[in-house]
Amino acid sequence: MENVMRQLNGIHIVSGPVTDYKLIKENGFDVGKLTVEDFHLTFWNEYMTLSKEGNILSKFPDLIMTFDVDKMIPVPSANIKEGMLVAVIQVDPRNLNLSTTMKNEALLQEVEDIIGTIL
């Protein structure tokens, strides 16, 4: 995790047990949410938002990642388990090599609609 943060200039947000984990398989996508301490994450295959007290602190195309604390390896949203100890990191998209479509508001509207229903 420290190597990833160093390479991508990421920041550690929080570590703790996963609570309120919900996963729905919808039209071939993993849609859901989870909580770590007082931070809330939503996902649509990828992590889409990171919020605290109702305020969105980070959202796609920011890179939000979870790491299994015991194994210190990345763990995707679909492999999270209730009670698992995870660390959450965030990377600003300016530190990533992303396609220009990642900033296309029209393409992201569907994601916003779906994620909005689970916030």
Short mmCIF file of N, CA and C in Angstrom, two decimals, residues 16-23 34-36 47 68 75-86:
data_model
loop_
_atom_site.label_atom_id
_atom_site.label_comp_id
_atom_site.label_asym_id
_atom_site.label_seq_id
_atom_site.Cartn_x
_atom_site.Cartn_y
_atom_site.Cartn_z
N GLY A 16 -9.82 0.46 9.17
CA GLY A 16 -10.74 -0.09 10.16
C GLY A 16 -11.58 -1.20 9.58
N PRO A 17 -12.52 -1.71 10.38
CA PRO A 17 -13.38 -2.80 9.92
C PRO A 17 -14.49 -2.28 9.00
N VAL A 18 -14.84 -3.10 8.03
CA VAL A 18 -15.93 -2.78 7.12
C VAL A 18 -17.26 -3.06 7.82
N THR A 19 -18.17 -2.09 7.74
CA THR A 19 -19.53 -2.27 8.24
C THR A 19 -20.51 -1.85 7.15
N ASP A 20 -21.75 -2.22 7.33
CA ASP A 20 -22.84 -1.83 6.41
C ASP A 20 -22.53 -2.16 4.95
N TYR A 21 -21.87 -3.30 4.73
CA TYR A 21 -21.53 -3.70 3.36
C TYR A 21 -22.77 -4.21 2.64
N LYS A 22 -23.03 -3.62 1.48
CA LYS A 22 -24.16 -4.05 0.65
C LYS A 22 -23.67 -4.18 -0.79
N LEU A 23 -23.98 -5.32 -1.41
CA LEU A 23 -23.58 -5.58 -2.79
C LEU A 23 -24.78 -6.14 -3.54
N LEU A 34 -20.32 0.63 1.37
CA LEU A 34 -19.74 0.11 2.60
C LEU A 34 -19.29 1.29 3.45
N THR A 35 -19.03 0.99 4.72
CA THR A 35 -18.57 2.01 5.65
C THR A 35 -17.29 1.51 6.33
N VAL A 36 -16.33 2.42 6.50
CA VAL A 36 -15.13 2.16 7.29
C VAL A 36 -15.01 3.32 8.26
N TYR A 47 -14.84 1.97 -7.16
CA TYR A 47 -15.30 2.91 -6.15
C TYR A 47 -15.63 4.23 -6.83
N ASP A 68 -6.64 -4.97 1.92
CA ASP A 68 -6.80 -5.90 3.03
C ASP A 68 -5.65 -5.63 3.99
N VAL A 75 -7.88 -5.01 -2.47
CA VAL A 75 -9.07 -5.87 -2.46
C VAL A 75 -10.20 -5.09 -3.15
N PRO A 76 -10.72 -5.64 -4.25
CA PRO A 76 -11.79 -4.95 -4.97
C PRO A 76 -13.10 -4.97 -4.19
N SER A 77 -13.98 -4.06 -4.54
CA SER A 77 -15.25 -3.91 -3.83
C SER A 77 -16.05 -5.22 -3.76
N ALA A 78 -16.04 -6.01 -4.81
CA ALA A 78 -16.82 -7.25 -4.84
C ALA A 78 -16.25 -8.32 -3.92
N ASN A 79 -15.01 -8.17 -3.46
CA ASN A 79 -14.38 -9.17 -2.59
C ASN A 79 -14.36 -8.75 -1.12
N ILE A 80 -14.89 -7.59 -0.82
CA ILE A 80 -14.95 -7.11 0.55
C ILE A 80 -15.92 -8.00 1.34
N LYS A 81 -15.64 -8.17 2.60
CA LYS A 81 -16.52 -8.92 3.50
C LYS A 81 -16.82 -8.04 4.72
N GLU A 82 -18.00 -8.18 5.25
CA GLU A 82 -18.38 -7.48 6.47
C GLU A 82 -17.37 -7.83 7.57
N GLY A 83 -16.85 -6.82 8.25
CA GLY A 83 -15.90 -7.03 9.33
C GLY A 83 -14.44 -7.08 8.91
N MET A 84 -14.18 -7.19 7.60
CA MET A 84 -12.79 -7.22 7.11
C MET A 84 -12.08 -5.93 7.49
N LEU A 85 -10.83 -6.04 7.89
CA LEU A 85 -10.03 -4.85 8.19
C LEU A 85 -9.42 -4.33 6.90
N VAL A 86 -9.76 -3.10 6.54
CA VAL A 86 -9.26 -2.52 5.31
C VAL A 86 -8.64 -1.14 5.57
#
